[in-house]
mmCIF file of N, CA and C and ligand atoms in Angstrom:
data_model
loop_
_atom_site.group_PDB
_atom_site.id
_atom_site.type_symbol
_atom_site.label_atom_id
_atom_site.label_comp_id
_atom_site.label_asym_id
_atom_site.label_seq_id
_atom_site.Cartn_x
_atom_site.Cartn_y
_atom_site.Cartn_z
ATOM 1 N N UNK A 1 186.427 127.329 68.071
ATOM 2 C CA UNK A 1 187.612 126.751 67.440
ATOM 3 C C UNK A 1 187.511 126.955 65.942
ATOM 4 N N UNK A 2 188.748 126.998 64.919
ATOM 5 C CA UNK A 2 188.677 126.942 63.814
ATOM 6 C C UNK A 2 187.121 125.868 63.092
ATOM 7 N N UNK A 3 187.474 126.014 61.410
ATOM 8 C CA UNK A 3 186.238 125.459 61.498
ATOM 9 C C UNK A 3 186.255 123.968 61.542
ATOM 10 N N UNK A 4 187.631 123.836 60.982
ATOM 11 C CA UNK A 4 188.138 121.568 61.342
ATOM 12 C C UNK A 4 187.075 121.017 62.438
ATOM 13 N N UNK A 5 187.442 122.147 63.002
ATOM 14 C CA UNK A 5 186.321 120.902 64.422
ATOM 15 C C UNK A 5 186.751 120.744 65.546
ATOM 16 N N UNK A 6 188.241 120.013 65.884
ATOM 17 C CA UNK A 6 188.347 120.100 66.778
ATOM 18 C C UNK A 6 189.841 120.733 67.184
ATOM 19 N N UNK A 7 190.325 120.916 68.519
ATOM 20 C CA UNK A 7 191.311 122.312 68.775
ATOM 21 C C UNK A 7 192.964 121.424 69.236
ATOM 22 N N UNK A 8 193.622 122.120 68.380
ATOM 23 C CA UNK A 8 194.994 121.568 68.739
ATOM 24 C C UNK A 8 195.526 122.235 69.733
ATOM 25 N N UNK A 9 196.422 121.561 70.324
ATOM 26 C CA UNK A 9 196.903 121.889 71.687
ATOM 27 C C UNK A 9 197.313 123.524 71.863
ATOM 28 N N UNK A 10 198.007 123.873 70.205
ATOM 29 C CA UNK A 10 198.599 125.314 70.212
ATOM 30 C C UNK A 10 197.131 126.082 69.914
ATOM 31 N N UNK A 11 196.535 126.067 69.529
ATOM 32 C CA UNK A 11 195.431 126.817 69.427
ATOM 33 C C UNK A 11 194.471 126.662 70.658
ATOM 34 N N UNK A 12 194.586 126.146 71.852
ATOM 35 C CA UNK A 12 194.349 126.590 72.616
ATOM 36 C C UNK A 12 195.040 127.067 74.105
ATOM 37 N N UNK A 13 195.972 127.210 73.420
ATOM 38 C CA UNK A 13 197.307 128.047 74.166
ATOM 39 C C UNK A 13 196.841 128.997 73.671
ATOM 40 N N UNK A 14 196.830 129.638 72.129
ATOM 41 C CA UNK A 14 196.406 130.761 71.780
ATOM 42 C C UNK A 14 195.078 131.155 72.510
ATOM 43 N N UNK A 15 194.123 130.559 72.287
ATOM 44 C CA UNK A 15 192.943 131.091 73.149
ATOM 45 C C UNK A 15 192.838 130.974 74.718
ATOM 46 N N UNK A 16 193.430 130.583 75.441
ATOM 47 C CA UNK A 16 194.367 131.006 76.527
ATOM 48 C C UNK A 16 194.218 132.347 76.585
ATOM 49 N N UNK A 17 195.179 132.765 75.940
ATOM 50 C CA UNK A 17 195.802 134.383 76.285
ATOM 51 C C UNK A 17 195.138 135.504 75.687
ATOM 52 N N UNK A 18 194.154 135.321 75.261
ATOM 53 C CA UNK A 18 193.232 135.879 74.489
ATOM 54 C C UNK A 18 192.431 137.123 75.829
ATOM 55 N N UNK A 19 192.476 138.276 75.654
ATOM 56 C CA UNK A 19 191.925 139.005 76.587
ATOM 57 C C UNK A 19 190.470 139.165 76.641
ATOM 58 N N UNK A 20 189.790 140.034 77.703
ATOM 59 C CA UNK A 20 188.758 139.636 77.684
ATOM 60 C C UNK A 20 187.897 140.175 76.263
ATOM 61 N N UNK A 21 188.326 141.374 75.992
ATOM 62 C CA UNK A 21 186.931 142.123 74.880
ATOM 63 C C UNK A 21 187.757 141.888 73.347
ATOM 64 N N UNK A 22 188.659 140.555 73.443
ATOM 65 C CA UNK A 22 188.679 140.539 71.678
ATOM 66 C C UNK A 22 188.191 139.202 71.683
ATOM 67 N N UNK A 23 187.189 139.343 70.484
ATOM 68 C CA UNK A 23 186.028 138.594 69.654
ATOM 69 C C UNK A 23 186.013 138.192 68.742
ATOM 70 N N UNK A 24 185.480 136.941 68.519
ATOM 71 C CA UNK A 24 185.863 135.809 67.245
ATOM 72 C C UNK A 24 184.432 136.174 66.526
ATOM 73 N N UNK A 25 184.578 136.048 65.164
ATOM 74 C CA UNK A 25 183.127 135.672 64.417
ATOM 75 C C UNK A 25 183.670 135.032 63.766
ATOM 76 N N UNK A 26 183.693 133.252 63.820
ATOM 77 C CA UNK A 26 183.342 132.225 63.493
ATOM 78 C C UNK A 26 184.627 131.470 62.149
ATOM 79 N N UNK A 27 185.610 132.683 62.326
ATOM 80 C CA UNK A 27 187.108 131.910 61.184
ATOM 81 C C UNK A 27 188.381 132.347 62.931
ATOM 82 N N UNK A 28 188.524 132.822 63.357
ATOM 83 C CA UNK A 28 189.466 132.885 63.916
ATOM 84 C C UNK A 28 190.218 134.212 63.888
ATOM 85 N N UNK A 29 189.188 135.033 63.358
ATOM 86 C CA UNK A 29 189.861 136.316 62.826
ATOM 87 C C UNK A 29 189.230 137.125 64.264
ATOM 88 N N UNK A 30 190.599 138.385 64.579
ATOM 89 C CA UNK A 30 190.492 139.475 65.630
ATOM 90 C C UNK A 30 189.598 140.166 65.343
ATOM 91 N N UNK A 31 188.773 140.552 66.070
ATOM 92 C CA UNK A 31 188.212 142.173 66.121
ATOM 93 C C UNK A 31 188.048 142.572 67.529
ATOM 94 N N UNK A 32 188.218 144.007 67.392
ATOM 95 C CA UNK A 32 187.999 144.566 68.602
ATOM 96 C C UNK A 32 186.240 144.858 68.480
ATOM 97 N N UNK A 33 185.882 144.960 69.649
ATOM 98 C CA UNK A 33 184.278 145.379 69.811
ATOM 99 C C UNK A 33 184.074 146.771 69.033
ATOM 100 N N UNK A 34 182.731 146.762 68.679
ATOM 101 C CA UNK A 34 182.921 148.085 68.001
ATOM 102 C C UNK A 34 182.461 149.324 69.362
ATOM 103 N N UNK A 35 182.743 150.214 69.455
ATOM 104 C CA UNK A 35 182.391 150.869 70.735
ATOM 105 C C UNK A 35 182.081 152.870 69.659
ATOM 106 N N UNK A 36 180.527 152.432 69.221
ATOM 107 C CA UNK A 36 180.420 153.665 68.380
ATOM 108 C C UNK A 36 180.513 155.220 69.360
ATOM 109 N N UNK A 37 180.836 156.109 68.589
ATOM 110 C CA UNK A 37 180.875 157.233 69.321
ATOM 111 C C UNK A 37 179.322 157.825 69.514
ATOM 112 N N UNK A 38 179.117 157.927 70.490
ATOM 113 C CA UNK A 38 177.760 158.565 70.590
ATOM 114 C C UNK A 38 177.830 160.472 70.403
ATOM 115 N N UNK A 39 177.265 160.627 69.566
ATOM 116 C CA UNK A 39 177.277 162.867 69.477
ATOM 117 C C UNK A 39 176.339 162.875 70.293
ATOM 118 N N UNK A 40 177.025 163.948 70.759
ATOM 119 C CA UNK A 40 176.297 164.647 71.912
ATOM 120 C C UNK A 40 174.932 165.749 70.554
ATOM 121 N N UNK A 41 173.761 165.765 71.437
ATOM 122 C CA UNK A 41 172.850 166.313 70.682
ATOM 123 C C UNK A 41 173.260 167.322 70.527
ATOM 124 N N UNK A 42 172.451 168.451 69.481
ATOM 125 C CA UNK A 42 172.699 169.758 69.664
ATOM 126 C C UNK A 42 171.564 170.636 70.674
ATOM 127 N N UNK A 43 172.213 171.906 71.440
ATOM 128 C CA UNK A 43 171.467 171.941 72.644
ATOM 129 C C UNK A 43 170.670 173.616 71.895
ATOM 130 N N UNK A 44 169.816 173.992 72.543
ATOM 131 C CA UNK A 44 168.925 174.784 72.546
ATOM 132 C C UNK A 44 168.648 176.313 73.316
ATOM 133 N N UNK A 45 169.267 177.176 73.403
ATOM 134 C CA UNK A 45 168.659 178.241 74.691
ATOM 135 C C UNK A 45 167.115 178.081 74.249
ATOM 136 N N UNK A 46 166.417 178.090 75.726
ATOM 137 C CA UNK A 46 164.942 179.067 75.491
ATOM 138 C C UNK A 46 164.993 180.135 76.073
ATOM 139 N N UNK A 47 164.582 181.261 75.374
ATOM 140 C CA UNK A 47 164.621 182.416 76.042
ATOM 141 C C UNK A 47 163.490 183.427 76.310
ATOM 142 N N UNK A 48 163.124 184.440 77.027
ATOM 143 C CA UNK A 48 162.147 185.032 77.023
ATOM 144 C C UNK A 48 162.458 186.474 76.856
ATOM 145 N N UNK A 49 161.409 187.336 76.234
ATOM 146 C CA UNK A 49 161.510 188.344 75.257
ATOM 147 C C UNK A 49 160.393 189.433 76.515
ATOM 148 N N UNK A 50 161.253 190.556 76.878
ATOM 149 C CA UNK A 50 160.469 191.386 77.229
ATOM 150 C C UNK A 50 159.378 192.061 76.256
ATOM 151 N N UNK A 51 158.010 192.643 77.251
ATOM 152 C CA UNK A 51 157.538 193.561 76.449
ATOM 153 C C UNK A 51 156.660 194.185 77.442
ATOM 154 N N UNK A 52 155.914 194.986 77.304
ATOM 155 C CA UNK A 52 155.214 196.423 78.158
ATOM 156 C C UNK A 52 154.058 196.208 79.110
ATOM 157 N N UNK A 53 154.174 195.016 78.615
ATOM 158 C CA UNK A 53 152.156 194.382 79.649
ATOM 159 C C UNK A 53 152.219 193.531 79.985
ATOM 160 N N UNK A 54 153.358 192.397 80.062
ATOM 161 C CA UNK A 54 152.596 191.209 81.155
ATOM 162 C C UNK A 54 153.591 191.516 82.553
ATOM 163 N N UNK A 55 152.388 191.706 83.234
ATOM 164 C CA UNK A 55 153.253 191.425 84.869
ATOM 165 C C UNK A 55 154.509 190.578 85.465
ATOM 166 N N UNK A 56 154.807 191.550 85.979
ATOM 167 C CA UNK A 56 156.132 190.804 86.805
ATOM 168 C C UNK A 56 156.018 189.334 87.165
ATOM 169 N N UNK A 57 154.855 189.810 88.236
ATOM 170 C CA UNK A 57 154.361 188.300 88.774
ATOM 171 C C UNK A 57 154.333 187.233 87.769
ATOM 172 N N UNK A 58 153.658 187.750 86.979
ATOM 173 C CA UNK A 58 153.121 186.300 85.520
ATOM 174 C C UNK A 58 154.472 185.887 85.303
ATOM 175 N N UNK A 59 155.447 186.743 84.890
ATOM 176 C CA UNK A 59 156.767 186.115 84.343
ATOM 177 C C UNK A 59 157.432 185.178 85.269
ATOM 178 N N UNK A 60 157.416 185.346 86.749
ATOM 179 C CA UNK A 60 158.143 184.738 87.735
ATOM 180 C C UNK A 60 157.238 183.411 87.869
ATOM 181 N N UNK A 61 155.960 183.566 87.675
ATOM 182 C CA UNK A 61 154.872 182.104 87.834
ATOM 183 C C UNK A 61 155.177 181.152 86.806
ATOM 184 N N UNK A 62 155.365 181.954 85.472
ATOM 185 C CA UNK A 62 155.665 181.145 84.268
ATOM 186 C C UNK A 62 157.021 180.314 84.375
ATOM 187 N N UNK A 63 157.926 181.041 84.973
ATOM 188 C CA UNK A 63 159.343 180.478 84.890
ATOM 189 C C UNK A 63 159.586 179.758 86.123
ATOM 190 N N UNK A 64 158.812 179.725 87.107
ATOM 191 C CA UNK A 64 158.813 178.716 88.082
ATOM 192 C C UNK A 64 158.104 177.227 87.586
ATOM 193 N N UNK A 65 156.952 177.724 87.022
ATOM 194 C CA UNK A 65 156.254 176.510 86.372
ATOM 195 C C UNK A 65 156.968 175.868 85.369
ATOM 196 N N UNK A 66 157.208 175.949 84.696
ATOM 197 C CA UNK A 66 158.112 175.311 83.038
ATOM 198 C C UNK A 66 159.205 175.363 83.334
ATOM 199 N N UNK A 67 160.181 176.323 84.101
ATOM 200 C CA UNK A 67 161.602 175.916 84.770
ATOM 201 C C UNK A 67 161.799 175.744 85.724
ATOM 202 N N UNK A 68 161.819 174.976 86.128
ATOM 203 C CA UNK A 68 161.590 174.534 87.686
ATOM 204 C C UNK A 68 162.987 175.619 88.304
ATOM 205 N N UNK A 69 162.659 176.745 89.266
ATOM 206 C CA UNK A 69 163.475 176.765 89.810
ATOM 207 C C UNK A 69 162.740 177.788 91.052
ATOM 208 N N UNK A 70 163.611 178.249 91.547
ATOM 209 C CA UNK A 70 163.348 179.396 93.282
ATOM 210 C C UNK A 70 162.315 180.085 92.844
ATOM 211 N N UNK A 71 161.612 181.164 93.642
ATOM 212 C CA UNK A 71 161.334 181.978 93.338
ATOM 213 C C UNK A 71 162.544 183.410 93.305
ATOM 214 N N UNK A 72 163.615 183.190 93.564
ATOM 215 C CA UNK A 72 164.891 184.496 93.775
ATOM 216 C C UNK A 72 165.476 184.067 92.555
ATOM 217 N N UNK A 73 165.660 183.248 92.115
ATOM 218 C CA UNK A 73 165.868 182.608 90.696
ATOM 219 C C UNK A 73 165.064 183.162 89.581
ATOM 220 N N UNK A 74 163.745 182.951 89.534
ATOM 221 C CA UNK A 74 163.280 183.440 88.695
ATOM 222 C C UNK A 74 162.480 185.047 88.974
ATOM 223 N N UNK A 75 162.749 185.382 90.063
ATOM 224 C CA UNK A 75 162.689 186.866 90.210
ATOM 225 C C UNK A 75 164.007 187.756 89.436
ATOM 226 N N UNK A 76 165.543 186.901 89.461
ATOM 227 C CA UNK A 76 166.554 187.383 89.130
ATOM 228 C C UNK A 76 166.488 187.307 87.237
ATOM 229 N N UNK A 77 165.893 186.583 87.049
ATOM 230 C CA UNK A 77 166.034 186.208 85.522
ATOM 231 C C UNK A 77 164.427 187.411 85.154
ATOM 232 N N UNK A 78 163.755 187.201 85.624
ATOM 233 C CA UNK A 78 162.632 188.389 85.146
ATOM 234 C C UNK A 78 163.105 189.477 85.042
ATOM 235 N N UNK A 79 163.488 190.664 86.106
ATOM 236 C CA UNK A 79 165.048 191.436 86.053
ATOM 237 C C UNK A 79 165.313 191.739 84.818
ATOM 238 N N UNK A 80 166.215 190.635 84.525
ATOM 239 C CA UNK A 80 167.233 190.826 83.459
ATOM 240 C C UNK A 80 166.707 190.961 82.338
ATOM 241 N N UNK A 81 165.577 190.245 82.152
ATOM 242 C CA UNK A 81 164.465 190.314 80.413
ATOM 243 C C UNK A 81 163.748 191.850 80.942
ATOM 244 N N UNK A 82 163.714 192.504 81.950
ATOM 245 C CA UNK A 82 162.809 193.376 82.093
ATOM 246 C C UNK A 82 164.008 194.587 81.444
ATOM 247 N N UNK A 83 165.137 194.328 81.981
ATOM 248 C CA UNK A 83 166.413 195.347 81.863
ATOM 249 C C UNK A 83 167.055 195.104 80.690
ATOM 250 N N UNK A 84 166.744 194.096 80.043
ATOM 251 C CA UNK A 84 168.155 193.428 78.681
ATOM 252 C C UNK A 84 167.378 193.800 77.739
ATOM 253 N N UNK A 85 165.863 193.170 77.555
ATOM 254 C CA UNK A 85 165.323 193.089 76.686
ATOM 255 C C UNK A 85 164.857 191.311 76.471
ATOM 256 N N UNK A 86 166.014 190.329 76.705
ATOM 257 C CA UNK A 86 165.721 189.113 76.429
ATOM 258 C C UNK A 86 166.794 188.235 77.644
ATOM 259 N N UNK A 87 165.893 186.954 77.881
ATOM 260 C CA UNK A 87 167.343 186.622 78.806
ATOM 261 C C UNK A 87 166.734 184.803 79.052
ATOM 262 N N UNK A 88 167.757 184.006 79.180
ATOM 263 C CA UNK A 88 167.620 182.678 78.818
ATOM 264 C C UNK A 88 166.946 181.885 79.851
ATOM 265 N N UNK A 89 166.201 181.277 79.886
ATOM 266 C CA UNK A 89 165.227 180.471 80.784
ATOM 267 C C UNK A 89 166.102 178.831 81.223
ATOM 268 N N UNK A 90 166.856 178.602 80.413
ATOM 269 C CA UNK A 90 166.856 177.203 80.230
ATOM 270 C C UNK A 90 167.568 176.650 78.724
ATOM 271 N N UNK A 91 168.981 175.503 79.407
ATOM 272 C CA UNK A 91 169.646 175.277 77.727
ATOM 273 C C UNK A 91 168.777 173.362 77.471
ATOM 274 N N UNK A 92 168.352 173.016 76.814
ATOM 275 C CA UNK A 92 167.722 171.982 76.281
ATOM 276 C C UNK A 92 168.275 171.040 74.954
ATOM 277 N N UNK A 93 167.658 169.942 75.056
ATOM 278 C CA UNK A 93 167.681 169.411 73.179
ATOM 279 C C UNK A 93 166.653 170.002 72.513
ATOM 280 N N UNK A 94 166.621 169.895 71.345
ATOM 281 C CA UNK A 94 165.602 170.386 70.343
ATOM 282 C C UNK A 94 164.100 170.500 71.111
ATOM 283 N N UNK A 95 164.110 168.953 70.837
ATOM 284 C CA UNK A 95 162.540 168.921 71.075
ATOM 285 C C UNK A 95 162.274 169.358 72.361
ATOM 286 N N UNK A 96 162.845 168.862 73.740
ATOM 287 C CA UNK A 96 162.516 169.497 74.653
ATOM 288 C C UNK A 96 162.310 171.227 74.845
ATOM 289 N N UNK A 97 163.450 172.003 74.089
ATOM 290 C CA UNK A 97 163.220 173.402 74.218
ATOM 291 C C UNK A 97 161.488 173.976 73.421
ATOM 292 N N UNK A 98 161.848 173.013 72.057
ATOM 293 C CA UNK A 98 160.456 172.891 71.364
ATOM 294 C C UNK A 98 158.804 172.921 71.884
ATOM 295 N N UNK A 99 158.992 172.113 72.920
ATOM 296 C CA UNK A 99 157.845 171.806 74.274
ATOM 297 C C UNK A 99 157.753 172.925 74.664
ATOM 298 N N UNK A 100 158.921 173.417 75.976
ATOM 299 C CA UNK A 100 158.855 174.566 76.480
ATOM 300 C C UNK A 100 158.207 175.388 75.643
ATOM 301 N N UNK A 101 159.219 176.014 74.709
ATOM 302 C CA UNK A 101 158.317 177.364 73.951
ATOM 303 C C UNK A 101 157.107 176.958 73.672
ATOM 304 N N UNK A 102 156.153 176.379 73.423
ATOM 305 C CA UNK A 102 154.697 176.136 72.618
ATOM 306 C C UNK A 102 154.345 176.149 74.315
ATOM 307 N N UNK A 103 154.413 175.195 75.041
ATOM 308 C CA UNK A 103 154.375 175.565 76.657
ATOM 309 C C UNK A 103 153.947 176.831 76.964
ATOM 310 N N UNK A 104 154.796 177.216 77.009
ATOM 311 C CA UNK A 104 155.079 178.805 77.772
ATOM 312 C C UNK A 104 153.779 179.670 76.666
ATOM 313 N N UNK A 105 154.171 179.499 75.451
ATOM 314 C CA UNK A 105 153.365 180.732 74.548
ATOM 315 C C UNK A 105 151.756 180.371 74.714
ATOM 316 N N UNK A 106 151.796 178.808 74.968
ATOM 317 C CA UNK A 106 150.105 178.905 75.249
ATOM 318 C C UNK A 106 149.416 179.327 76.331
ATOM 319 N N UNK A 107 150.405 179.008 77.643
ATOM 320 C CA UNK A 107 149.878 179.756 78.897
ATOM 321 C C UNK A 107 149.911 181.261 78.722
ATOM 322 N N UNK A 108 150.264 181.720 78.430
ATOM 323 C CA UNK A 108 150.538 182.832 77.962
ATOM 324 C C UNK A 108 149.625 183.791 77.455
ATOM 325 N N UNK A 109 148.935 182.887 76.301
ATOM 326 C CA UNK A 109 147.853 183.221 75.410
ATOM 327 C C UNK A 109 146.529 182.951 76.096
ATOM 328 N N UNK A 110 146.890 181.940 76.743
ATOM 329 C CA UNK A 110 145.684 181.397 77.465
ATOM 330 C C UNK A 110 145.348 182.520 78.642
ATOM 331 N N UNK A 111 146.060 183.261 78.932
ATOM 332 C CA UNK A 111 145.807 184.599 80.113
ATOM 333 C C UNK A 111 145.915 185.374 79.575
ATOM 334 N N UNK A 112 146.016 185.928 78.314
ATOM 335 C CA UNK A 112 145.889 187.215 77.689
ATOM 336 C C UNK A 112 147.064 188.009 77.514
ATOM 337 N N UNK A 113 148.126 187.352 77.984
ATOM 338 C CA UNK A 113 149.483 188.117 77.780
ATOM 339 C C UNK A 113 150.401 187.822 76.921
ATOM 340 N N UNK A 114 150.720 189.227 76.110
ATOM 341 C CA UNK A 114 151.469 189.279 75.208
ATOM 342 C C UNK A 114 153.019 188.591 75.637
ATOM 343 N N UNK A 115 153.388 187.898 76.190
ATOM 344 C CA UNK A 115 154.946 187.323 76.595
ATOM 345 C C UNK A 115 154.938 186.280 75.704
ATOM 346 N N UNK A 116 156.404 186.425 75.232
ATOM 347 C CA UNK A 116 156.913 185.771 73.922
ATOM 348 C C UNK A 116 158.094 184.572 74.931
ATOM 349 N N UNK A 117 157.773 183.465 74.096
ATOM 350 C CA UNK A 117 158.886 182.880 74.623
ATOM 351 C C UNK A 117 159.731 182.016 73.130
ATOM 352 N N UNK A 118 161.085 181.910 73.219
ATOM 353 C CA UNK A 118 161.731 181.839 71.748
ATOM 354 C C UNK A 118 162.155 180.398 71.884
ATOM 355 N N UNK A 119 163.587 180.363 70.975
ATOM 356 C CA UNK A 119 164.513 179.036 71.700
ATOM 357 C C UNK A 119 165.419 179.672 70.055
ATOM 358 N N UNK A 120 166.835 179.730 70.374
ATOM 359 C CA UNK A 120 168.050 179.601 69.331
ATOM 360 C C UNK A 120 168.906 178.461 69.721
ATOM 361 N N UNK A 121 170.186 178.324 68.768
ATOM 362 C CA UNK A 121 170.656 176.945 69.381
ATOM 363 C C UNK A 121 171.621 177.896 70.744
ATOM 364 N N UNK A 122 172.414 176.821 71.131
ATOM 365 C CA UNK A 122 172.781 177.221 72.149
ATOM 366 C C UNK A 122 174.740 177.696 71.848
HETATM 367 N N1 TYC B 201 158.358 194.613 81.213
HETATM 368 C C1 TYC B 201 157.283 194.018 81.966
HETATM 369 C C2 TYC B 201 156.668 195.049 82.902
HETATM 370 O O1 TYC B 201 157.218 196.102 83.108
HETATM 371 C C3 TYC B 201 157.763 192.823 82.775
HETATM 372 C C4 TYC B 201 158.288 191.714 81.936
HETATM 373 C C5 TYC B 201 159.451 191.056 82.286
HETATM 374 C C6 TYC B 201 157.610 191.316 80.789
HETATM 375 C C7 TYC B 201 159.962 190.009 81.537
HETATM 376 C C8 TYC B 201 158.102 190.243 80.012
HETATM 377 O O2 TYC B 201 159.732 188.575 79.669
HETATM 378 C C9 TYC B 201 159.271 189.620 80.412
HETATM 379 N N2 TYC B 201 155.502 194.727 83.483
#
């Protein structure tokens, strides 16, 4: 109620009809809820970069492991980095694509193969 104290008959007729999501802070004054816009993050390709020496196999193990998907899936995407030159693994947020690539480039390193893995935005 106002701040007097106590509520006259018309003022609570007014608060009566009052719907559900408009909100008092403490004079009697309207506001609507605030309902902020949330941004959508900005998203990430990771991609992988052909080159002359790491095995087929390795590429399809790598991209099953860190992208979860088929093996006809990532037989089809090996393919395409083998034929394009480069071809996208996976669209992400920052940091997650961030993971992946350091991911991927250490297994990578960790077996001796030159396979590059990147990330641009998306
Ligand atoms: N070009 C490699 C080969 O002939 C295969 C390969 C595919 C390497 C995709 C890297 O990202 C890559 N063995």
């Amino acid at each position: 109620m106002p701040c007097s104290g106590h509520a006259s008959a018309a003022y609570n007729r007014a608060m009566a009809k009052r719907t559900e999501h408009e909100h008092e802070h403490s004079h009697g004054v309207m506001v609507e809820p605030s309902r902020p816009e949330i941004a959508r993050p900005p998203l990430y390709s990771v991609l992988l970069l052909n080159d002359d020496y790491t095995p087929m196999d390795f590429v399809v193990e790598v991209l099953m492991r860190f992208f979860p998907m088929t093996p006809e899936k990532a037989t089809q995407i090996m393919l395409h980095v083998h034929t394009r030159g480069r071809g996208v693994c996976g669209v992400f947020t920052r940091e997650v694509a961030e993971s992946k690539v350091a991911q991927v480039n250490e297994f990578s390193r960790h077996h001796q193969h030159p396979l590059m893995c990147t990330m641009e935005r998306a």
